[in-house]
Amino acid sequence: MKFDRVYNFSAGPAMMPEPVLEEIAAEVLNYRGSGMSVMEMSHRSKVFQQIRDEAEADLRKLMNIPDNYKVLFIQGGGTVQFAMVAMNLMKNGVACYVETGAWSKKAINEAKKYGDVKIVASSKDKNFSYIPDCSDLDIPENADYVYICENETINGTTFFTLPDTKGKVLVADQSSMFLSRPCDVSKYGLIWAGVQKNVGPAGMAVVIIREDLIRDDLPQSVPTYLNYKTHADADSLYNTPNCWAIYCCGKVFKYLLANGGLEAIDALNREKAAILYDFLDQSRFFTGAVEKKDRSLMNVPFVTPSKEQDAEVVAASKAAGFDNLKGHKSVGGLRASIYNAMPKEGVEALVEFLKEYEAEHA
Ligand SMILES: *Cc1c(COP(=O)(O)O)cnc(C)c1O
């Protein structure tokens, strides 16, 4: 790593690809002869319009997004989407949620403000350490959608098989796995992702929504900004957007396209995750916290035999140049987030460190 950067295992905001950061640094004072930074630029200017349009076009190419889906860039990060999804998609006022951890619980609590929420499957019984069977869910006829958090950032689980929604619209929070593997967008009605986990700077969400789900009959009380139609009609330029985040995300989209697209990043992510999981599986000191079949390739929670030792490993790892390995306060232990931009060398170095720690302390 250059510039004395550390291996940052944070769950978000998280690492960005170094070549992307270098490009951004080179353009920060004067973006391509415009005489100004993207931070200083009118969102109505031709230069910015091109940045926005290319970002959307590149994302469409990367994910192979069908023409009948809109791509929206919306401010407010991930959390605003918990409300927006429910406000916009609850037509009958009934929605089904799969409860797999902290982030799906937040989505559930927010949706309850707008209608009836039916929890159709849950892994609460085992502390959210697995993905429940979603092959035969009890979905009411009038349900507006079925909602999943496709990768639970805190608990470290991921859906490798999507639920059978029995023909209902599938909505997925992909925040902590967005662009980490190929995705068949046509299986979803709506995909959203806060971008600070796997793509860019915090403060924005990408929303991919099937056009027929954008409504013009929302109650008057829905704030203008929280109506998907507002953003769809204005190409995400209804008001001043998060120009900086759109610009940075656009760079990451181009970087992924230039490096083999989602198939290539998926192969690399599998390789990285295997290095860490293989180590955890043979270790007699560290233990993975999730059922093997549902283990996230992005967020890897693990524990030592005691809370005290967890804290000791976190402190020692930080001193050795590995940052943010402390588990989320709600679950404890350790967690290594190894998103797209974490180099394979970073995971290898972490495993070497953990191996030596185990040899000396266990
Ligand atoms: C981080 C995260 C969010 C929330 O994102 P904010 O931008 O902080 O609101 C939602 N869902 C998942 C799965 C996340 O990892």
Short mmCIF file of C-alpha atoms and ligand atoms in Angstrom, two decimals:
data_model
loop_
_atom_site.label_atom_id
_atom_site.label_comp_id
_atom_site.label_asym_id
_atom_site.label_seq_id
_atom_site.Cartn_x
_atom_site.Cartn_y
_atom_site.Cartn_z
CA MET A 1 0.00 0.00 0.00
CA LYS A 2 1.18 3.46 -0.88
CA PHE A 3 1.01 6.73 1.08
CA ASP A 4 1.16 4.94 4.47
CA ARG A 5 -2.41 3.80 4.08
CA VAL A 6 -3.65 1.06 6.41
CA TYR A 7 -5.72 -2.02 5.69
CA ASN A 8 -9.07 -0.67 6.78
CA PHE A 9 -11.56 -3.41 7.67
CA SER A 10 -14.36 -0.97 8.50
CA ALA A 11 -17.95 -2.00 7.75
CA GLY A 12 -18.53 1.46 6.29
CA PRO A 13 -17.50 3.97 5.22
CA ALA A 14 -14.96 1.62 3.79
CA MET A 15 -11.93 1.41 1.53
CA MET A 16 -12.08 2.66 -2.03
CA PRO A 17 -9.81 1.42 -4.82
CA GLU A 18 -6.46 3.21 -4.63
CA PRO A 19 -6.30 3.98 -8.40
CA VAL A 20 -9.71 5.66 -8.09
CA LEU A 21 -8.56 7.81 -5.17
CA GLU A 22 -5.49 8.81 -7.14
CA GLU A 23 -7.62 9.87 -10.12
CA ILE A 24 -9.89 11.88 -7.85
CA ALA A 25 -6.86 13.53 -6.22
CA ALA A 26 -5.48 14.50 -9.62
CA GLU A 27 -8.79 16.13 -10.59
CA VAL A 28 -9.69 17.77 -7.32
CA LEU A 29 -8.47 21.31 -8.11
CA ASN A 30 -9.37 21.46 -11.77
CA TYR A 31 -11.69 18.87 -13.25
CA ARG A 32 -10.55 18.23 -16.81
CA GLY A 33 -9.91 21.84 -17.77
CA SER A 34 -13.20 23.13 -16.35
CA GLY A 35 -11.18 25.37 -14.01
CA MET A 36 -13.02 24.06 -10.97
CA SER A 37 -13.49 21.08 -8.71
CA VAL A 38 -16.55 18.85 -9.03
CA MET A 39 -17.35 20.10 -5.50
CA GLU A 40 -17.69 23.63 -6.85
CA MET A 41 -19.60 22.84 -10.00
CA SER A 42 -23.22 23.62 -10.85
CA HIS A 43 -25.29 20.48 -10.99
CA ARG A 44 -26.99 22.03 -14.04
CA SER A 45 -23.72 22.44 -15.94
CA LYS A 46 -22.92 20.41 -19.06
CA VAL A 47 -19.80 19.05 -17.39
CA PHE A 48 -21.70 17.68 -14.43
CA GLN A 49 -24.55 16.41 -16.60
CA GLN A 50 -21.98 14.27 -18.40
CA ILE A 51 -20.59 12.96 -15.11
CA ARG A 52 -24.09 11.96 -14.01
CA ASP A 53 -25.07 10.44 -17.34
CA GLU A 54 -21.88 8.39 -17.58
CA ALA A 55 -22.30 7.15 -14.01
CA GLU A 56 -25.78 5.88 -14.83
CA ALA A 57 -24.74 4.40 -18.18
CA ASP A 58 -21.76 2.61 -16.62
CA LEU A 59 -23.86 1.21 -13.79
CA ARG A 60 -26.41 -0.03 -16.34
CA LYS A 61 -23.63 -1.75 -18.26
CA LEU A 62 -22.07 -3.26 -15.12
CA MET A 63 -25.32 -4.74 -13.80
CA ASN A 64 -26.94 -5.26 -17.18
CA ILE A 65 -29.97 -3.30 -15.97
CA PRO A 66 -33.03 -3.80 -18.20
CA ASP A 67 -34.53 -0.75 -19.94
CA ASN A 68 -37.72 -0.86 -17.90
CA TYR A 69 -35.82 0.01 -14.71
CA LYS A 70 -34.90 3.51 -13.55
CA VAL A 71 -31.60 4.24 -11.82
CA LEU A 72 -31.92 6.93 -9.15
CA PHE A 73 -29.30 8.68 -7.01
CA ILE A 74 -30.99 9.77 -3.79
CA GLN A 75 -29.57 11.56 -0.76
CA GLY A 76 -30.04 10.54 2.84
CA GLY A 77 -27.94 7.39 2.69
CA GLY A 78 -29.45 4.01 3.33
CA THR A 79 -31.71 4.89 6.22
CA VAL A 80 -34.04 7.12 4.20
CA GLN A 81 -34.79 4.12 1.97
CA PHE A 82 -36.35 2.22 4.88
CA ALA A 83 -39.14 4.82 4.82
CA MET A 84 -39.18 5.53 1.10
CA VAL A 85 -39.72 1.88 0.18
CA ALA A 86 -42.72 1.61 2.48
CA MET A 87 -44.19 5.02 1.59
CA ASN A 88 -43.96 4.37 -2.12
CA LEU A 89 -44.66 0.68 -2.48
CA MET A 90 -47.33 -0.01 0.15
CA LYS A 91 -50.38 0.35 -2.03
CA ASN A 92 -52.55 -2.13 -0.15
CA GLY A 93 -50.77 -1.29 3.08
CA VAL A 94 -49.38 -4.80 3.56
CA ALA A 95 -45.77 -5.88 3.21
CA CYS A 96 -43.76 -8.99 4.04
CA TYR A 97 -40.32 -8.75 5.62
CA VAL A 98 -37.67 -11.39 6.21
CA GLU A 99 -35.96 -10.67 9.53
CA THR A 100 -32.28 -11.57 9.37
CA GLY A 101 -30.62 -9.04 11.65
CA ALA A 102 -30.08 -5.45 12.66
CA TRP A 103 -30.67 -3.84 9.27
CA SER A 104 -33.82 -5.77 8.42
CA LYS A 105 -35.14 -4.93 11.89
CA LYS A 106 -34.63 -1.24 11.18
CA ALA A 107 -36.47 -1.61 7.90
CA ILE A 108 -39.32 -3.44 9.64
CA ASN A 109 -39.69 -0.79 12.35
CA GLU A 110 -39.81 1.98 9.80
CA ALA A 111 -42.30 0.16 7.56
CA LYS A 112 -44.65 -0.36 10.52
CA LYS A 113 -45.28 3.39 10.46
CA TYR A 114 -46.91 3.08 7.06
CA GLY A 115 -48.82 -0.18 7.09
CA ASP A 116 -49.12 -3.79 8.23
CA VAL A 117 -45.83 -5.61 8.35
CA LYS A 118 -45.81 -9.37 8.28
CA ILE A 119 -42.56 -11.05 9.28
CA VAL A 120 -42.65 -14.12 7.06
CA ALA A 121 -39.33 -15.64 8.18
CA SER A 122 -36.79 -14.90 10.87
CA SER A 123 -33.44 -16.14 12.17
CA LYS A 124 -33.88 -14.42 15.51
CA ASP A 125 -33.95 -17.80 17.32
CA LYS A 126 -30.23 -18.27 16.69
CA ASN A 127 -29.06 -14.71 17.05
CA PHE A 128 -29.31 -14.08 13.29
CA SER A 129 -26.45 -16.46 12.52
CA TYR A 130 -28.14 -17.96 9.45
CA ILE A 131 -30.56 -17.19 6.62
CA PRO A 132 -34.00 -18.76 7.20
CA ASP A 133 -35.59 -21.04 4.61
CA CYS A 134 -37.55 -18.80 2.26
CA SER A 135 -38.66 -21.44 -0.26
CA ASP A 136 -42.28 -21.61 0.90
CA LEU A 137 -43.23 -18.39 2.65
CA ASP A 138 -46.74 -17.66 3.80
CA ILE A 139 -47.37 -14.54 1.73
CA PRO A 140 -50.80 -12.91 1.87
CA GLU A 141 -52.58 -12.38 -1.46
CA ASN A 142 -52.67 -8.61 -0.94
CA ALA A 143 -49.01 -8.18 0.00
CA ASP A 144 -47.40 -5.30 -1.87
CA TYR A 145 -43.87 -6.66 -1.71
CA VAL A 146 -41.44 -9.01 0.01
CA TYR A 147 -38.39 -7.32 1.55
CA ILE A 148 -34.97 -8.71 2.33
CA CYS A 149 -31.66 -7.31 3.52
CA GLU A 150 -29.59 -9.33 1.07
CA ASN A 151 -26.39 -9.06 3.07
CA GLU A 152 -26.58 -8.36 6.81
CA THR A 153 -23.55 -6.19 7.46
CA ILE A 154 -23.53 -6.64 11.23
CA ASN A 155 -24.44 -10.32 11.46
CA GLY A 156 -22.39 -11.43 8.46
CA THR A 157 -25.00 -13.42 6.56
CA THR A 158 -25.98 -13.30 2.92
CA PHE A 159 -28.74 -14.73 0.71
CA PHE A 160 -27.20 -17.05 -1.89
CA THR A 161 -30.73 -18.03 -2.96
CA LEU A 162 -33.43 -15.40 -3.27
CA PRO A 163 -36.79 -16.03 -1.55
CA ASP A 164 -39.68 -17.45 -3.51
CA THR A 165 -41.96 -14.40 -3.35
CA LYS A 166 -44.87 -16.26 -4.98
CA GLY A 167 -45.09 -13.67 -7.69
CA LYS A 168 -44.90 -10.66 -5.40
CA VAL A 169 -42.41 -7.85 -5.91
CA LEU A 170 -39.00 -8.48 -4.34
CA VAL A 171 -37.29 -5.51 -2.65
CA ALA A 172 -33.67 -5.85 -1.55
CA ASP A 173 -31.33 -3.75 0.55
CA GLN A 174 -28.00 -4.53 -1.12
CA SER A 175 -26.00 -1.86 0.74
CA SER A 176 -23.16 -4.08 1.92
CA MET A 177 -22.93 -6.29 -1.17
CA PHE A 178 -23.76 -3.91 -4.01
CA LEU A 179 -21.65 -4.73 -7.09
CA SER A 180 -19.81 -7.51 -5.26
CA ARG A 181 -21.20 -10.23 -7.53
CA PRO A 182 -23.35 -10.56 -10.65
CA CYS A 183 -27.02 -9.74 -10.06
CA ASP A 184 -30.05 -10.56 -12.19
CA VAL A 185 -31.91 -7.26 -11.78
CA SER A 186 -35.04 -8.64 -13.49
CA LYS A 187 -35.73 -10.79 -10.42
CA TYR A 188 -36.30 -7.67 -8.30
CA GLY A 189 -38.85 -4.90 -8.27
CA LEU A 190 -36.52 -2.59 -6.39
CA ILE A 191 -32.89 -2.78 -5.33
CA TRP A 192 -31.35 -0.10 -3.18
CA ALA A 193 -27.90 0.40 -1.71
CA GLY A 194 -26.27 2.99 0.51
CA VAL A 195 -23.04 3.55 -1.38
CA GLN A 196 -20.51 3.94 1.44
CA LYS A 197 -19.97 0.21 1.95
CA ASN A 198 -18.88 -1.00 -1.43
CA VAL A 199 -18.83 1.94 -3.79
CA GLY A 200 -18.17 5.51 -2.69
CA PRO A 201 -18.49 8.25 -0.08
CA ALA A 202 -21.40 8.26 2.39
CA GLY A 203 -24.63 10.17 2.05
CA MET A 204 -26.27 8.68 -1.00
CA ALA A 205 -28.22 5.64 -2.06
CA VAL A 206 -28.53 4.12 -5.51
CA VAL A 207 -32.07 2.93 -6.21
CA ILE A 208 -32.90 0.64 -9.12
CA ILE A 209 -36.66 0.51 -9.53
CA ARG A 210 -38.93 -1.17 -12.06
CA GLU A 211 -40.86 1.57 -13.84
CA ASP A 212 -44.33 0.19 -13.13
CA LEU A 213 -43.67 0.56 -9.39
CA ILE A 214 -43.27 4.32 -9.68
CA ARG A 215 -46.65 5.73 -8.75
CA ASP A 216 -48.46 8.95 -9.44
CA ASP A 217 -51.22 8.27 -6.91
CA LEU A 218 -49.26 8.68 -3.67
CA PRO A 219 -51.01 10.47 -0.81
CA GLN A 220 -50.46 14.25 -0.81
CA SER A 221 -48.78 13.95 2.57
CA VAL A 222 -45.75 12.15 1.12
CA PRO A 223 -42.93 14.72 1.01
CA THR A 224 -41.89 15.59 -2.54
CA TYR A 225 -38.34 14.44 -1.99
CA LEU A 226 -39.48 11.04 -0.69
CA ASN A 227 -41.50 10.21 -3.81
CA TYR A 228 -39.54 8.05 -6.25
CA LYS A 229 -41.40 9.73 -9.11
CA THR A 230 -39.80 13.07 -8.24
CA HIS A 231 -36.37 11.59 -8.87
CA ALA A 232 -37.36 9.45 -11.83
CA ASP A 233 -38.95 12.40 -13.66
CA ALA A 234 -35.93 14.64 -13.05
CA ASP A 235 -33.12 12.13 -13.76
CA SER A 236 -32.11 12.49 -10.09
CA LEU A 237 -31.60 16.24 -10.56
CA TYR A 238 -34.81 17.51 -8.96
CA ASN A 239 -32.71 19.47 -6.48
CA THR A 240 -28.96 19.73 -5.93
CA PRO A 241 -27.88 16.11 -5.73
CA ASN A 242 -24.87 14.71 -3.92
CA CYS A 243 -22.66 15.64 -6.88
CA TRP A 244 -19.48 14.53 -5.19
CA ALA A 245 -20.80 11.06 -4.39
CA ILE A 246 -22.19 10.62 -7.91
CA TYR A 247 -18.79 11.58 -9.32
CA CYS A 248 -16.85 9.20 -7.04
CA CYS A 249 -19.28 6.32 -7.58
CA GLY A 250 -19.00 6.89 -11.33
CA LYS A 251 -15.25 6.44 -11.07
CA VAL A 252 -15.71 3.16 -9.22
CA PHE A 253 -18.19 1.93 -11.86
CA LYS A 254 -15.60 2.66 -14.57
CA TYR A 255 -12.89 0.97 -12.53
CA LEU A 256 -14.98 -2.19 -12.16
CA LEU A 257 -15.83 -2.22 -15.87
CA ALA A 258 -12.16 -1.84 -16.78
CA ASN A 259 -11.23 -4.73 -14.49
CA GLY A 260 -13.53 -7.46 -15.79
CA GLY A 261 -16.90 -6.38 -14.40
CA LEU A 262 -18.90 -8.20 -11.75
CA GLU A 263 -17.75 -11.71 -12.72
CA ALA A 264 -14.15 -10.75 -12.09
CA ILE A 265 -14.80 -8.98 -8.80
CA ASP A 266 -16.94 -11.93 -7.68
CA ALA A 267 -14.08 -14.35 -8.34
CA LEU A 268 -11.70 -12.13 -6.40
CA ASN A 269 -14.18 -11.71 -3.52
CA ARG A 270 -14.62 -15.49 -3.28
CA GLU A 271 -10.90 -15.97 -3.18
CA LYS A 272 -10.47 -13.32 -0.47
CA ALA A 273 -13.30 -14.68 1.68
CA ALA A 274 -11.99 -18.26 1.35
CA ILE A 275 -8.58 -17.21 2.69
CA LEU A 276 -10.19 -15.85 5.85
CA TYR A 277 -12.86 -18.54 6.31
CA ASP A 278 -10.37 -21.39 5.71
CA PHE A 279 -8.21 -19.94 8.45
CA LEU A 280 -11.16 -19.56 10.85
CA ASP A 281 -12.33 -23.11 10.13
CA GLN A 282 -9.03 -24.67 11.19
CA SER A 283 -8.27 -22.26 14.05
CA ARG A 284 -8.68 -23.45 17.62
CA PHE A 285 -8.76 -19.91 18.98
CA PHE A 286 -10.90 -17.95 16.51
CA THR A 287 -14.41 -19.08 15.55
CA GLY A 288 -16.64 -17.83 12.74
CA ALA A 289 -20.04 -16.67 13.98
CA VAL A 290 -22.23 -17.72 11.03
CA GLU A 291 -23.55 -20.99 9.55
CA LYS A 292 -21.27 -22.01 6.69
CA LYS A 293 -23.89 -22.04 3.97
CA ASP A 294 -24.94 -18.43 4.64
CA ARG A 295 -21.59 -16.77 5.23
CA SER A 296 -21.20 -13.31 3.76
CA LEU A 297 -18.31 -12.73 1.40
CA MET A 298 -18.19 -9.11 2.55
CA ASN A 299 -18.54 -9.05 6.34
CA VAL A 300 -16.86 -11.74 8.42
CA PRO A 301 -17.72 -11.75 12.14
CA PHE A 302 -15.67 -13.98 14.43
CA VAL A 303 -14.89 -14.43 18.11
CA THR A 304 -12.15 -15.62 20.44
CA PRO A 305 -12.96 -17.69 23.56
CA SER A 306 -13.69 -14.55 25.63
CA LYS A 307 -14.70 -10.89 25.43
CA GLU A 308 -11.42 -9.88 27.05
CA GLN A 309 -9.42 -11.70 24.40
CA ASP A 310 -11.60 -10.19 21.66
CA ALA A 311 -10.60 -6.75 22.91
CA GLU A 312 -6.92 -7.74 23.15
CA VAL A 313 -6.86 -8.96 19.55
CA VAL A 314 -8.56 -5.77 18.35
CA ALA A 315 -5.95 -3.63 20.14
CA ALA A 316 -3.03 -5.73 18.87
CA SER A 317 -4.38 -5.70 15.30
CA LYS A 318 -4.71 -1.94 15.33
CA ALA A 319 -1.12 -1.58 16.50
CA ALA A 320 -0.08 -3.85 13.62
CA GLY A 321 -1.80 -1.65 11.01
CA PHE A 322 -5.19 -3.37 10.64
CA ASP A 323 -7.93 -0.91 11.45
CA ASN A 324 -11.58 -1.24 12.49
CA LEU A 325 -11.71 -4.94 13.33
CA LYS A 326 -13.94 -4.45 16.35
CA GLY A 327 -17.32 -6.17 15.97
CA HIS A 328 -20.49 -4.08 16.03
CA LYS A 329 -21.47 -3.12 19.56
CA SER A 330 -24.70 -5.13 19.29
CA VAL A 331 -22.91 -8.44 18.69
CA GLY A 332 -19.36 -7.95 20.01
CA GLY A 333 -16.37 -10.02 18.93
CA LEU A 334 -14.49 -9.06 15.82
CA ARG A 335 -15.55 -8.35 12.28
CA ALA A 336 -13.47 -8.03 9.15
CA SER A 337 -15.27 -6.26 6.33
CA ILE A 338 -13.58 -7.24 3.10
CA TYR A 339 -15.44 -5.30 0.44
CA ASN A 340 -14.47 -5.04 -3.23
CA ALA A 341 -11.69 -2.54 -2.56
CA MET A 342 -9.91 -4.54 0.16
CA PRO A 343 -6.87 -5.98 -1.63
CA LYS A 344 -6.23 -9.72 -1.43
CA GLU A 345 -2.89 -8.85 0.18
CA GLY A 346 -4.81 -7.16 3.00
CA VAL A 347 -6.72 -10.37 3.78
CA GLU A 348 -3.56 -12.46 3.52
CA ALA A 349 -1.73 -10.10 5.85
CA LEU A 350 -4.61 -10.22 8.35
CA VAL A 351 -4.63 -14.02 8.35
CA GLU A 352 -0.85 -14.06 8.89
CA PHE A 353 -1.33 -11.71 11.83
CA LEU A 354 -4.14 -13.81 13.35
CA LYS A 355 -2.09 -16.99 12.88
CA GLU A 356 0.86 -15.53 14.73
CA TYR A 357 -1.40 -14.15 17.43
CA GLU A 358 -2.91 -17.58 17.95
CA ALA A 359 0.51 -19.24 18.07
CA GLU A 360 1.72 -16.81 20.72
CA HIS A 361 -1.40 -16.45 22.88
CA ALA A 362 -3.55 -19.55 22.56
C1 LIG B 1 -25.00 0.70 6.34
C2 LIG B 1 -26.26 0.05 6.01
C3 LIG B 1 -27.48 0.76 5.97
C4 LIG B 1 -27.63 2.21 6.39
O1 LIG B 1 -26.88 3.11 5.70
P1 LIG B 1 -26.80 4.65 6.16
O2 LIG B 1 -26.28 5.31 4.93
O3 LIG B 1 -25.87 4.73 7.32
O4 LIG B 1 -28.16 5.12 6.50
C5 LIG B 1 -28.60 0.05 5.62
N1 LIG B 1 -28.56 -1.25 5.31
C6 LIG B 1 -27.41 -1.96 5.34
C7 LIG B 1 -27.43 -3.41 5.00
C8 LIG B 1 -26.23 -1.33 5.69
O5 LIG B 1 -25.09 -2.05 5.74
#
